[in-house]
mmCIF file of C-alpha atoms and ligand atoms in Angstrom:
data_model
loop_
_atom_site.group_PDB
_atom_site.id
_atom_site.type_symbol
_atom_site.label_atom_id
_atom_site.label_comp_id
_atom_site.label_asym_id
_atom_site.label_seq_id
_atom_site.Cartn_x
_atom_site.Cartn_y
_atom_site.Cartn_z
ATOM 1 C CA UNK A 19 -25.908 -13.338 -24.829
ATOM 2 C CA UNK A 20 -22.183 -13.428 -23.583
ATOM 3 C CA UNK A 21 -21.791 -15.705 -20.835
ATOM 4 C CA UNK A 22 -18.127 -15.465 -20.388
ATOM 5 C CA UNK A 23 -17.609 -13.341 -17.527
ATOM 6 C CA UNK A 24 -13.751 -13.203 -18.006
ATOM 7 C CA UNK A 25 -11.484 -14.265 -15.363
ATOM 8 C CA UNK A 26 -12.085 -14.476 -11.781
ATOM 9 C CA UNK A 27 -9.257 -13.329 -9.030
ATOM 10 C CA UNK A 28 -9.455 -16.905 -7.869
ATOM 11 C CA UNK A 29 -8.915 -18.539 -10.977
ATOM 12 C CA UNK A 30 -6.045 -15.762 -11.721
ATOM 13 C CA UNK A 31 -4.447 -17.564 -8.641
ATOM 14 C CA UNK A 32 -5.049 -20.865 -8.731
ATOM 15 C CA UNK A 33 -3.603 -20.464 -12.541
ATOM 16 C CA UNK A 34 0.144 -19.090 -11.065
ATOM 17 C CA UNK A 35 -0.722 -22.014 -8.226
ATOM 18 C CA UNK A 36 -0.419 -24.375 -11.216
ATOM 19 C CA UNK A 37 2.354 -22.834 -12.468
ATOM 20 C CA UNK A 38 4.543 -23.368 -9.718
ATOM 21 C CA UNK A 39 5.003 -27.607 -8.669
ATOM 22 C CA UNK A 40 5.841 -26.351 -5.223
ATOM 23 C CA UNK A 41 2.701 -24.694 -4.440
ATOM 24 C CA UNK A 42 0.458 -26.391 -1.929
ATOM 25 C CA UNK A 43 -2.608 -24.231 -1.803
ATOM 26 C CA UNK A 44 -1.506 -22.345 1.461
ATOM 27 C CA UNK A 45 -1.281 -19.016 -0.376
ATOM 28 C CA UNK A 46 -4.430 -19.279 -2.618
ATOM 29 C CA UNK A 47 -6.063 -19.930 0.450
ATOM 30 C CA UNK A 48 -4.437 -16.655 2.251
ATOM 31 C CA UNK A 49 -5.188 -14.879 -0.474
ATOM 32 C CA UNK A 50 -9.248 -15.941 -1.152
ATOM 33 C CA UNK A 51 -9.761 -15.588 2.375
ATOM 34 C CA UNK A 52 -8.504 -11.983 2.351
ATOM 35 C CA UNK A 53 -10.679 -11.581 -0.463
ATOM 36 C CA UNK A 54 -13.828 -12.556 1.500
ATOM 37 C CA UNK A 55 -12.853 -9.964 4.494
ATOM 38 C CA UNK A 56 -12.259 -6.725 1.731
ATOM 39 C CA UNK A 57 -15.582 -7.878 0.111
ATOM 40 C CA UNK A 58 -16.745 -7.518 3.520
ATOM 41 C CA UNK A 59 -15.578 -4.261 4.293
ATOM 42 C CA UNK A 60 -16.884 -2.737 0.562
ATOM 43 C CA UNK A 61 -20.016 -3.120 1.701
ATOM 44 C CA UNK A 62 -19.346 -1.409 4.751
ATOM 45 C CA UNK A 63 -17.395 1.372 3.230
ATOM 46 C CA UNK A 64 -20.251 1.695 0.357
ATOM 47 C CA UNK A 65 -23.055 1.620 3.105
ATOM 48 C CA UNK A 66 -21.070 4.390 5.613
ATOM 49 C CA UNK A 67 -23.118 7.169 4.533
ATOM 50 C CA UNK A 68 -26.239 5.509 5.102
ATOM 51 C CA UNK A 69 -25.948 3.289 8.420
ATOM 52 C CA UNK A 70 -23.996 4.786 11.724
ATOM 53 C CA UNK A 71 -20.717 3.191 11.093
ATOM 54 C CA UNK A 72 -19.305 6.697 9.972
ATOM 55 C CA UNK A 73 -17.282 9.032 12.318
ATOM 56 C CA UNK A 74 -14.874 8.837 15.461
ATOM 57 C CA UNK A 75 -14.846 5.870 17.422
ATOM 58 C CA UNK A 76 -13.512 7.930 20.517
ATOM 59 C CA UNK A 77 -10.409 6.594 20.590
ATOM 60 C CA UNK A 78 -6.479 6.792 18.658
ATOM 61 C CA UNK A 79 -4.297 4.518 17.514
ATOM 62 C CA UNK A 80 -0.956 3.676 17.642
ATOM 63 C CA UNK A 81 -0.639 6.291 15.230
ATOM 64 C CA UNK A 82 -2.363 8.538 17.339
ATOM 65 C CA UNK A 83 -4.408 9.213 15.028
ATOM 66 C CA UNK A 84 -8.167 9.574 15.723
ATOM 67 C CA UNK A 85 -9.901 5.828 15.136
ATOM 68 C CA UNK A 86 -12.890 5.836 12.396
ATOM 69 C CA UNK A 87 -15.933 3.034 13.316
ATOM 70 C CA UNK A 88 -14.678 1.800 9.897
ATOM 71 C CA UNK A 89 -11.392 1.548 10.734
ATOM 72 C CA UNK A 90 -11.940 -0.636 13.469
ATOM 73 C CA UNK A 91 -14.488 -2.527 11.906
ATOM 74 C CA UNK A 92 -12.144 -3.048 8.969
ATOM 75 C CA UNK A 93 -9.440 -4.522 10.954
ATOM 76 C CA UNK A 94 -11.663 -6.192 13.564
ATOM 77 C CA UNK A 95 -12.807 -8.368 9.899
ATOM 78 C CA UNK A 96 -9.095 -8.826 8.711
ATOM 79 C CA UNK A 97 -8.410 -10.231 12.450
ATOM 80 C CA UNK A 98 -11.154 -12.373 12.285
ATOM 81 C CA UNK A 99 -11.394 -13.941 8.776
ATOM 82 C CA UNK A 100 -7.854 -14.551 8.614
ATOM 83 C CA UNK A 101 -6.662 -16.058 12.148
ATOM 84 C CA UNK A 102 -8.318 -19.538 11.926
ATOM 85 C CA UNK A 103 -7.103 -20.099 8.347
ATOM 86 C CA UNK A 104 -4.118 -22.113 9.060
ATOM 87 C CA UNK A 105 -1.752 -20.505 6.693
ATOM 88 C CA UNK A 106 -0.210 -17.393 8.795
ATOM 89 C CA UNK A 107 1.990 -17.542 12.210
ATOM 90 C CA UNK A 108 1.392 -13.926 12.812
ATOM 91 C CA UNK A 109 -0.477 -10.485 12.042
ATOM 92 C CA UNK A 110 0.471 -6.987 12.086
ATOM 93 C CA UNK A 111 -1.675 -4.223 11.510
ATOM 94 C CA UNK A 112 -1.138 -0.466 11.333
ATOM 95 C CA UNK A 113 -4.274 0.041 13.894
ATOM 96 C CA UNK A 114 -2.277 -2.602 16.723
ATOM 97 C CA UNK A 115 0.819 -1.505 18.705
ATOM 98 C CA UNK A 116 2.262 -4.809 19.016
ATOM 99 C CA UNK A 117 2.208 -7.751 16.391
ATOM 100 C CA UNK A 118 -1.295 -9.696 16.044
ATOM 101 C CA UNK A 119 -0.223 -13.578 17.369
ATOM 102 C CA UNK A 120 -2.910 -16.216 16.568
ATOM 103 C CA UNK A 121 -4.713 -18.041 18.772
ATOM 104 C CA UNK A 122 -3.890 -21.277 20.264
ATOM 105 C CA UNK A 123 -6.620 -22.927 19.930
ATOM 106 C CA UNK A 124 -6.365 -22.153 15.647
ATOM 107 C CA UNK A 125 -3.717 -24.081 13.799
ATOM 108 C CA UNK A 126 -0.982 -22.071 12.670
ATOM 109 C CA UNK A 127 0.499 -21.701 8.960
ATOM 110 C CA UNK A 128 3.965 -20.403 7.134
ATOM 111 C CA UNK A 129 2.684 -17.235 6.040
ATOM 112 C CA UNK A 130 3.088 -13.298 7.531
ATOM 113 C CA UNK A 131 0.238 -11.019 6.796
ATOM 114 C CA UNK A 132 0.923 -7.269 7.468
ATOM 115 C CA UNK A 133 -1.897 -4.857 6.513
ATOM 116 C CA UNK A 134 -3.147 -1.814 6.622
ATOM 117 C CA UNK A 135 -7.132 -1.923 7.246
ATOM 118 C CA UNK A 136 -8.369 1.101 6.237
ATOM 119 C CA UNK A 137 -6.037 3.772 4.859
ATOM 120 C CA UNK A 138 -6.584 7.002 4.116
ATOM 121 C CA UNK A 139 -10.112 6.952 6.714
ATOM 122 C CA UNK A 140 -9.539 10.888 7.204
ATOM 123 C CA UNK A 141 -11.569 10.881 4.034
ATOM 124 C CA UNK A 142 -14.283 8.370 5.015
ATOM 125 C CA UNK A 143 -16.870 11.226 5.606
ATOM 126 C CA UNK A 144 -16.044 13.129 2.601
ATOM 127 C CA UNK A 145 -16.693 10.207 0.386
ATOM 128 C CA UNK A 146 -13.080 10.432 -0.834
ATOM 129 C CA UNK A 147 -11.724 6.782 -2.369
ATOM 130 C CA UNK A 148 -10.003 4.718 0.523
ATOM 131 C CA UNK A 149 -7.935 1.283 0.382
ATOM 132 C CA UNK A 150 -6.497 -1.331 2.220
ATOM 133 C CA UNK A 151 -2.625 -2.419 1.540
ATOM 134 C CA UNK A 152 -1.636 -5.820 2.417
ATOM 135 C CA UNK A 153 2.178 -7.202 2.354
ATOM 136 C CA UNK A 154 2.739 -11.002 2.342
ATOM 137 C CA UNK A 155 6.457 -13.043 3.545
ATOM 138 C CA UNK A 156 7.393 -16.299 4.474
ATOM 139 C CA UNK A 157 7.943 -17.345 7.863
ATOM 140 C CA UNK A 158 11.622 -17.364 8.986
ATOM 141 C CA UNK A 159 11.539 -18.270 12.564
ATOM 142 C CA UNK A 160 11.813 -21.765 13.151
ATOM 143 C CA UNK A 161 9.384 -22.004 16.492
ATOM 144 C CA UNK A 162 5.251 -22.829 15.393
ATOM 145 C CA UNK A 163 4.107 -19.121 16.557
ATOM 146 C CA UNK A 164 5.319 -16.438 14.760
ATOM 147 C CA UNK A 165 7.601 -13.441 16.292
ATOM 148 C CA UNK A 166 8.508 -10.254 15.449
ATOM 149 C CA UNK A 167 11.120 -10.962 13.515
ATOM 150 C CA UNK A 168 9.118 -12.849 11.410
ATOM 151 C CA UNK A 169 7.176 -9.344 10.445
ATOM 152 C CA UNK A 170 10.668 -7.256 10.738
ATOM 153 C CA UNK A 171 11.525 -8.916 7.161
ATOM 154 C CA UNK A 172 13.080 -6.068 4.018
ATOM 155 C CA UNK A 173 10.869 -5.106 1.635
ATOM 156 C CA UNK A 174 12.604 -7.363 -0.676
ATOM 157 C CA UNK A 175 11.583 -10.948 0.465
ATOM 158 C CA UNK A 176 7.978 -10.172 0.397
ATOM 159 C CA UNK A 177 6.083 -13.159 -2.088
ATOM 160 C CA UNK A 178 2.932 -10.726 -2.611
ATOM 161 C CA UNK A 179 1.364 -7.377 -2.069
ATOM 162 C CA UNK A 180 -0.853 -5.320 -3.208
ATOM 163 C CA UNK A 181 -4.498 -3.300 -2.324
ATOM 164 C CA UNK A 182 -8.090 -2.896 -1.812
ATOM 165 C CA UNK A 183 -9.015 0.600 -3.417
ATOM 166 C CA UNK A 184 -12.909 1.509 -2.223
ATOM 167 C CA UNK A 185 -13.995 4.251 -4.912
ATOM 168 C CA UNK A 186 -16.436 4.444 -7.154
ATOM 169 C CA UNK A 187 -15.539 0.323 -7.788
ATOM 170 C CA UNK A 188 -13.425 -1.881 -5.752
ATOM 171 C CA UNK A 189 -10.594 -2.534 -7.314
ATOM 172 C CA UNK A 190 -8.069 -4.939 -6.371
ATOM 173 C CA UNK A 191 -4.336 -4.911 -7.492
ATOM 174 C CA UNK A 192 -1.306 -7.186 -6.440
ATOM 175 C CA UNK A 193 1.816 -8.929 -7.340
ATOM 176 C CA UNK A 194 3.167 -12.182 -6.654
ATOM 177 C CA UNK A 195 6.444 -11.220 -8.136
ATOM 178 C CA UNK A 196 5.418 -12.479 -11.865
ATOM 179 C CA UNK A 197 3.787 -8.567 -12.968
ATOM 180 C CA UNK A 198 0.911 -6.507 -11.545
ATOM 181 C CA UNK A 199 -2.761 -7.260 -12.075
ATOM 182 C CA UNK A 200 -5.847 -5.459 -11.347
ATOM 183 C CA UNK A 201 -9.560 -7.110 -10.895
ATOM 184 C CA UNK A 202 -12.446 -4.791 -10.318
ATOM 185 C CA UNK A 203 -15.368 -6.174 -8.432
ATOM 186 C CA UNK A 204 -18.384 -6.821 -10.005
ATOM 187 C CA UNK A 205 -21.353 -6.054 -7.570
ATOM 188 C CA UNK A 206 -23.929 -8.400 -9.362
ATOM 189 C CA UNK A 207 -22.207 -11.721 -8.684
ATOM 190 C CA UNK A 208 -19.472 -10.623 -5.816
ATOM 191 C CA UNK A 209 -16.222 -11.525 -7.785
ATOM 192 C CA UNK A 210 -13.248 -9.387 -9.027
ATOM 193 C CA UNK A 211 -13.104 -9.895 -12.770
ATOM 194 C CA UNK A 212 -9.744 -9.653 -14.305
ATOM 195 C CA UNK A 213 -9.890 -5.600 -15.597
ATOM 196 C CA UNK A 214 -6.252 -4.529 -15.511
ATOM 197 C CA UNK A 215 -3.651 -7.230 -16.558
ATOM 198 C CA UNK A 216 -0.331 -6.617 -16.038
ATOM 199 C CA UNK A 217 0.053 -3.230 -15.737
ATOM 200 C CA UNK A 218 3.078 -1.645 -15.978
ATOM 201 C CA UNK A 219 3.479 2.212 -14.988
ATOM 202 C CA UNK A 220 4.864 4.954 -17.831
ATOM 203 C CA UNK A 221 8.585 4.972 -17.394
ATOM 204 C CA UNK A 222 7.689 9.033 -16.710
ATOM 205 C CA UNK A 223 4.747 10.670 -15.876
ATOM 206 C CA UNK A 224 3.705 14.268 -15.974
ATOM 207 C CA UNK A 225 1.732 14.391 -12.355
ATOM 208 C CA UNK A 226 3.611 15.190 -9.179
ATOM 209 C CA UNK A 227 1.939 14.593 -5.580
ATOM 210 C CA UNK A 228 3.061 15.684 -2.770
ATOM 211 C CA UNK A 229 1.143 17.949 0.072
ATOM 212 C CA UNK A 230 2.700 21.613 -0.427
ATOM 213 C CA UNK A 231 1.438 22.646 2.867
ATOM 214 C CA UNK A 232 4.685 21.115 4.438
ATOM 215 C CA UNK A 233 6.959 23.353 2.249
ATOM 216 C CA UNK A 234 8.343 24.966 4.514
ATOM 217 C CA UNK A 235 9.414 21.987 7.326
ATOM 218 C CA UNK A 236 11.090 19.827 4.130
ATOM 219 C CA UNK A 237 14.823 20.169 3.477
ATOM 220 C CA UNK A 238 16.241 22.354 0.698
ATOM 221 C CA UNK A 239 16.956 19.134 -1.514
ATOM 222 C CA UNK A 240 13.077 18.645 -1.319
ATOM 223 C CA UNK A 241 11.827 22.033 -1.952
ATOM 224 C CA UNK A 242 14.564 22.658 -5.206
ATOM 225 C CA UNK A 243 12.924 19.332 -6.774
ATOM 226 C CA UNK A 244 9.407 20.665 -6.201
ATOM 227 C CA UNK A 245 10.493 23.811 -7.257
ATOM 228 C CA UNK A 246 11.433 22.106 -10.465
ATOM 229 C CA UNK A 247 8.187 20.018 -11.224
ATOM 230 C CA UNK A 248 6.430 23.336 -10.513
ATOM 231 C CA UNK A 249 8.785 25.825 -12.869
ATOM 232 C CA UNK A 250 7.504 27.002 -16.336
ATOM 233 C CA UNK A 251 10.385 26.171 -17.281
ATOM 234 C CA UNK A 252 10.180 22.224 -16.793
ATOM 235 C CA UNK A 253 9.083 21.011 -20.094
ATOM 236 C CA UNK A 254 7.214 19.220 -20.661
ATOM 237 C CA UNK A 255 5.675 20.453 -17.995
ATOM 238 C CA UNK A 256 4.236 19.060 -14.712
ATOM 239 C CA UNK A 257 0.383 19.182 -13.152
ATOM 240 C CA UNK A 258 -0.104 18.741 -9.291
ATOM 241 C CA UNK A 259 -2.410 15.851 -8.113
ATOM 242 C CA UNK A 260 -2.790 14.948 -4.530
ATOM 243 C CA UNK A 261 -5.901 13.591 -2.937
ATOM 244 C CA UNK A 262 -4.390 12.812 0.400
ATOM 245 C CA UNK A 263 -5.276 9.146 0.584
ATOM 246 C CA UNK A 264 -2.179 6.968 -0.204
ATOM 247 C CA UNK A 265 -4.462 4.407 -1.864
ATOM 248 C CA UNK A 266 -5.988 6.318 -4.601
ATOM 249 C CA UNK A 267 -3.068 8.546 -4.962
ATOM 250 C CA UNK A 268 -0.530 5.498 -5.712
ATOM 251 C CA UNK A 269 -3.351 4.105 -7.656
ATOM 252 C CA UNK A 270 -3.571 7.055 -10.184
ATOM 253 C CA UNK A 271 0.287 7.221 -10.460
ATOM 254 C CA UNK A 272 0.447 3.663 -10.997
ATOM 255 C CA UNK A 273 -2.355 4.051 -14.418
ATOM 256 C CA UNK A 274 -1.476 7.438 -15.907
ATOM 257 C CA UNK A 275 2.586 7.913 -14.496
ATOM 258 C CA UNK A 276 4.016 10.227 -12.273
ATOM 259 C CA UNK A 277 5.501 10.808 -8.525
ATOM 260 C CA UNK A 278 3.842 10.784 -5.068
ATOM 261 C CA UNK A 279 5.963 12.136 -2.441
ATOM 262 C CA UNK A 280 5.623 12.327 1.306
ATOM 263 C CA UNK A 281 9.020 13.785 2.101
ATOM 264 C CA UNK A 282 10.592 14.066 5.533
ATOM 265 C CA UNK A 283 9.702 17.240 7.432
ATOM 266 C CA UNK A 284 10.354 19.159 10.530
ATOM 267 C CA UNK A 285 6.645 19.695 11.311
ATOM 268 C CA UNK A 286 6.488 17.017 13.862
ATOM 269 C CA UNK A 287 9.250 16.073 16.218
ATOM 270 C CA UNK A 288 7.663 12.664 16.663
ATOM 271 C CA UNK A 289 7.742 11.598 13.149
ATOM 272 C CA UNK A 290 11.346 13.503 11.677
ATOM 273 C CA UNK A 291 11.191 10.622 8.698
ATOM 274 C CA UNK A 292 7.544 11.803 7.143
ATOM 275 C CA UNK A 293 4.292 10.393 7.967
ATOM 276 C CA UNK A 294 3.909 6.925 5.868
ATOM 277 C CA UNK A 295 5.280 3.782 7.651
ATOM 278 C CA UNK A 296 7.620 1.301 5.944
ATOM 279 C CA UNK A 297 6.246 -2.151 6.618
ATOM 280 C CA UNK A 298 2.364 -1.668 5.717
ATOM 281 C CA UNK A 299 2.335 1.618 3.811
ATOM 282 C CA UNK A 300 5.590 1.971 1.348
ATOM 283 C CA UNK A 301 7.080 -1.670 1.232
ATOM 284 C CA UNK A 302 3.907 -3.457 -0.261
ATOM 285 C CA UNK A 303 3.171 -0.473 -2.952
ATOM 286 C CA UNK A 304 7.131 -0.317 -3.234
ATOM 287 C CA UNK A 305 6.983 -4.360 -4.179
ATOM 288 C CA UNK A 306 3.571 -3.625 -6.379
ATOM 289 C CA UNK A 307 5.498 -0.745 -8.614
ATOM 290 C CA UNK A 308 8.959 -2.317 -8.963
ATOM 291 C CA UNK A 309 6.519 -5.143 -10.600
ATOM 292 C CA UNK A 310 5.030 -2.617 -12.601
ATOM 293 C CA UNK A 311 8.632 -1.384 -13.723
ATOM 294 C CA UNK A 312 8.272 1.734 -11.403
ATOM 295 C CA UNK A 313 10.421 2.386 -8.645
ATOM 296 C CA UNK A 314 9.677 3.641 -4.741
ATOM 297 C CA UNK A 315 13.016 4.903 -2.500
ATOM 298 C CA UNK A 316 13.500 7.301 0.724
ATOM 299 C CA UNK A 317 15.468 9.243 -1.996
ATOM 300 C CA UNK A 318 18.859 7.914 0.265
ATOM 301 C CA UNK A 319 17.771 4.307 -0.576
ATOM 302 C CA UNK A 320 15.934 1.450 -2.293
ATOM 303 C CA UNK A 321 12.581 0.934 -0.153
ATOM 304 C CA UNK A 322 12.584 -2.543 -0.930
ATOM 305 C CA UNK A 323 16.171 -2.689 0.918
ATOM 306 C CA UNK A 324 15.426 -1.276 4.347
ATOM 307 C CA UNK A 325 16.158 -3.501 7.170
ATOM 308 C CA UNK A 326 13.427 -2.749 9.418
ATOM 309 C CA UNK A 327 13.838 -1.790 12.966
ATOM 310 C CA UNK A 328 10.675 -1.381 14.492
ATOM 311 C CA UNK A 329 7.330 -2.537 13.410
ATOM 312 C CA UNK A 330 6.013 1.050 12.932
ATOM 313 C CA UNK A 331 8.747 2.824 12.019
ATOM 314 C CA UNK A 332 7.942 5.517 9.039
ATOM 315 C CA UNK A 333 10.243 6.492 6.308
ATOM 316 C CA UNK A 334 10.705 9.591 3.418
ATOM 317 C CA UNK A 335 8.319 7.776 0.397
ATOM 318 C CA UNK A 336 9.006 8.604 -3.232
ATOM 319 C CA UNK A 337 7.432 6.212 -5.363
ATOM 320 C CA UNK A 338 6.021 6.378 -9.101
ATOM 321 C CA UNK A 339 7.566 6.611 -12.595
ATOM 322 C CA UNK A 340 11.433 4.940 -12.474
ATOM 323 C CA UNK A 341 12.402 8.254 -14.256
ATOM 324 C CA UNK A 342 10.867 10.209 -12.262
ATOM 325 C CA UNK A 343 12.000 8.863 -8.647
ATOM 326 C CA UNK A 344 15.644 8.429 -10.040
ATOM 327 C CA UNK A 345 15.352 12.321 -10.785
ATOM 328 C CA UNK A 346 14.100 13.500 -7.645
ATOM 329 C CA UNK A 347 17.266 11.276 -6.405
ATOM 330 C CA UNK A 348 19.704 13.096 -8.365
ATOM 331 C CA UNK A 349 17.935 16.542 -7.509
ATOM 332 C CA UNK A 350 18.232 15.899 -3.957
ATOM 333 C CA UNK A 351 21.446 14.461 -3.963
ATOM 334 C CA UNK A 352 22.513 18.028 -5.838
ATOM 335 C CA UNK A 353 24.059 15.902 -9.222
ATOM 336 C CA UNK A 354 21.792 18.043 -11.368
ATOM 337 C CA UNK A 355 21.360 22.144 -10.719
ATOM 338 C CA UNK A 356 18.031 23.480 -10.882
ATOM 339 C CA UNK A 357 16.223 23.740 -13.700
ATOM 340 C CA UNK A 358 18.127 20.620 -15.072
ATOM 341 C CA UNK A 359 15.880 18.689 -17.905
ATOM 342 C CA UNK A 360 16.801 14.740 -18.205
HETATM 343 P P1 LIG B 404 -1.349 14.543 4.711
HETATM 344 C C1 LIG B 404 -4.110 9.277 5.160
HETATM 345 O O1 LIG B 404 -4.290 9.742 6.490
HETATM 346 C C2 LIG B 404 -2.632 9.058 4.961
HETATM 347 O O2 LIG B 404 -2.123 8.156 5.882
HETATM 348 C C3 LIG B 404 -2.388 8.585 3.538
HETATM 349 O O3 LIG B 404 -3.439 7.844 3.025
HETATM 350 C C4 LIG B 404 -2.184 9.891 2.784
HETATM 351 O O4 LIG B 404 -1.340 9.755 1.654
HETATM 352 C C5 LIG B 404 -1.528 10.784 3.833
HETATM 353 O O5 LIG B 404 -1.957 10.308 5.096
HETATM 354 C C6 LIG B 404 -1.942 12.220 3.666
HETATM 355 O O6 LIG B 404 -1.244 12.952 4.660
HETATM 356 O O7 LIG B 404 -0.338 14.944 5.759
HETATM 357 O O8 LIG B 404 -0.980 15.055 3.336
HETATM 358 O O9 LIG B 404 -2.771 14.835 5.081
#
C-alpha cells in the first residue's frame, strides 16, 4: 500500500524556512496557526446546512453589508487563534471598522495579519464555494503595539498572501514571494497535501468575469472592453463566467486563464471606486497572481503600487491573465479602437 502521503503545508513551509538563514520560525508559526483557525471554520462552513449557524446574524458590518452567523464565527476564530501567538502587532479584518490591536496581556510579534474571514458569505445559503483571503507584512513602526500604519503598507511589501477556498474541497493557495502553491485538504487525516505546485496562470485566457448587471453605471472605457470580449468578432472568442464570490472566481481564473473585473460604477454614491477593497480583497490575490505571472491593476495603476489611505478603502479590480489585464488597459485608456485583436 502507498504510505507516502505527499507533502504536507507545514513541511512546504518549514522547507522555504530552511531555505532562508534568517528565518526564525515566527512566520511558520503565523502561518500553521492560521491553518488551525481555516481548518476550523471548514468544518463550520461544511456543517452550515445542517446545524443553525446559517443565515443573518441581525446585524451589518462595516461594509454595511448584512452579517452571516458564519461570518462572525469565522472571524471571531481568526481573532482568537491568532492574538496570543506572539508573532503579529496588529489585526485587521474586513468585518472590524477599526484595526484589531492585541491584547496586553499576550506577547506581541513582528508580523501584520490582514484578512478577510469569510468572503463571498452572500452565497453561504446557496451552497455556492466561499474563501477566506489573508495578506501578510512586516512591522514598520518602531513602538511594541502595532498602528495603523503598520496595516496602511502598498501592496508591494507584503511577504505572503494567499486563500482559504471552501468548495467542494478546501483548498489552500499562497505565496511567499518564491511562486504560488496550492494544498487541498485531506478530510481523513486534517492536513493540506501539496495538490497544485507552483502554479502559474495562462499568459491569456478565454473567460471574462465581470457582473453585467452594472452595465449601465460603468464608464464608456469599461463597457467598449466588455463590448469587445463579448463581440463575434473577438477571436478567438470569449465565454462569460462569474459566480459572484471573489474567492472561487479568482480561483478559476487563476487554473484555466482569463479576467475578473469589478469595475468602478455609478450605482452607489458611497462606493464611486467599485465594490472590492484594496487591503484584504485585491492586494493579497494581486501579490498571489503577479507570483503566478498574472497581473491585477485599477486599469489607471499597478494594484500592488497603491499607497493606501484608509484601511477600507475599495478600488476598480482587474486581475487575471497579464495579456489580458494589459488589454483591458489599453482598451480603456482608448490606445486600441474597438474591435482591436492583440
Ligand atoms: P456583485 C461577495 O459579496 C463579494 O464581496 C465578492 O466575493 C464578489 O466577487 C462580489 O462581492 C460580487 O459582487 O455586486 O457582483 O454581487
Amino acid at each position: 500500500m502507498k504510505t507516502s502521503i505527499g507533502m504536507t503545508v507545514t513541511e512546504h513551509i518549514l522547507e522555504k524556512q530552511r531555505e532562508n538563514p534568517e528565518a526564525t520560525g515566527a512566520f511558520t508559526r503565523l502561518l500553521s496557526e492560521l491553518i488551525v483557525a481555516t481548518k476550523i471554520i471548514s468544518r463550520e462552513v461544511n456543517k452550515a446546512g445542517i446545524v443553525d449557524i446559517l443565515g443573518y446574524a441581525g446585524r451589518q458590518n462595516i461594509q454595511e453589508e448584512d452579517v452571516q452567523k458564519l461570518d462572525e464565527f469565522s472571524n471571531r476564530t481568526i481573532i482568537e487563534r491568532m492574538c496570543h501567538i506572539g508573532q503579529l502587532c496588529v489585526m485587521a479584518s474586513e468585518e472590524n471598522a477599526d484595526i484589531i490591536e492585541i491584547p496586553s496581556r499576550y506577547p506581541k510579534g513582528n508580523y501584520v495579519l490582514i484578512y478577510d474571514p469569510l468572503d463571498g458569505s452572500s452565497n453561504i445559503d446557496v451552497n455556492v464555494s466561499i474563501g477566506t483571503i489573508f495578506s501578510i507584512h512586516r512591522k514598520t513602526s518602531s513602538h511594541e503595539d502595532g498602528t495603523l500604519s503598520d496595516v496602511l503598507q502598498p501592496g508591494y511589501k507584503q511577504v505572503a498572501a494567499g486563500y482559504f477556498i471552501y468548495g467542494s474541497s478546501t483548498m489552500m493557495v499562497y505565496t511567499t514571494g518564491e511562486g504560488v502553491h496550492g494544498f487541498t485538504l485531506f478530510p481523513g487525516i486534517g492536513e493540506f497535501l501539496l495538490s497544485h505546485e507552483n502554479i502559474r496562470i495562462p499568459e491569456r485566457g478565454r473567460i471574462f468575469s465581470v457582473n453585467e448587471s452594472n452595465y449601465n453605471y460603468w464608464s464608456d472605457g469599461v463597457r467598449r472592453l466588455v463590448d469587445y470580449f463579448k463581440s463575434p468578432d473577438t477571436k478567438p472568442p470569449y465565454t462569460a463566467r462569474y459566480i459572484g464570490s471573489l474567492v472561487s472566481d479568482f480561483h478559476r481564473n487563476l487554473l484555466k486563464g482569463g479576467i475578473f473585473m469589478y469595475p468602478a460604477d455609478t450605482k452607489d454614491p458611497k462606493k464611486p471606486h467599485g465594490k472590492l477593497r484594496l487591503m484584504c480583497e485585491a492586494n493579497p490575490l494581486a501579490f498571489v497572481v503577479k507570483e503566478a505571472g498574472g497581473y491585477a491593476s485599477t486599469l489607471e495603476k499597478p494594484i500592488l503600487e497603491i499607497e493606501p489611505e484608509e484601511l477600507h478603502q475599495r478600488v476598480p479590480l482587474f486581475i487575471g491573465s497579464k495579456e489580458d489585464v494589459e488589454l483591458a488597459e489599453r482598451y480603456v485608456r482608448g490606445e486600441l479602437g474597438l474591435g482591436s485583436n492583440l
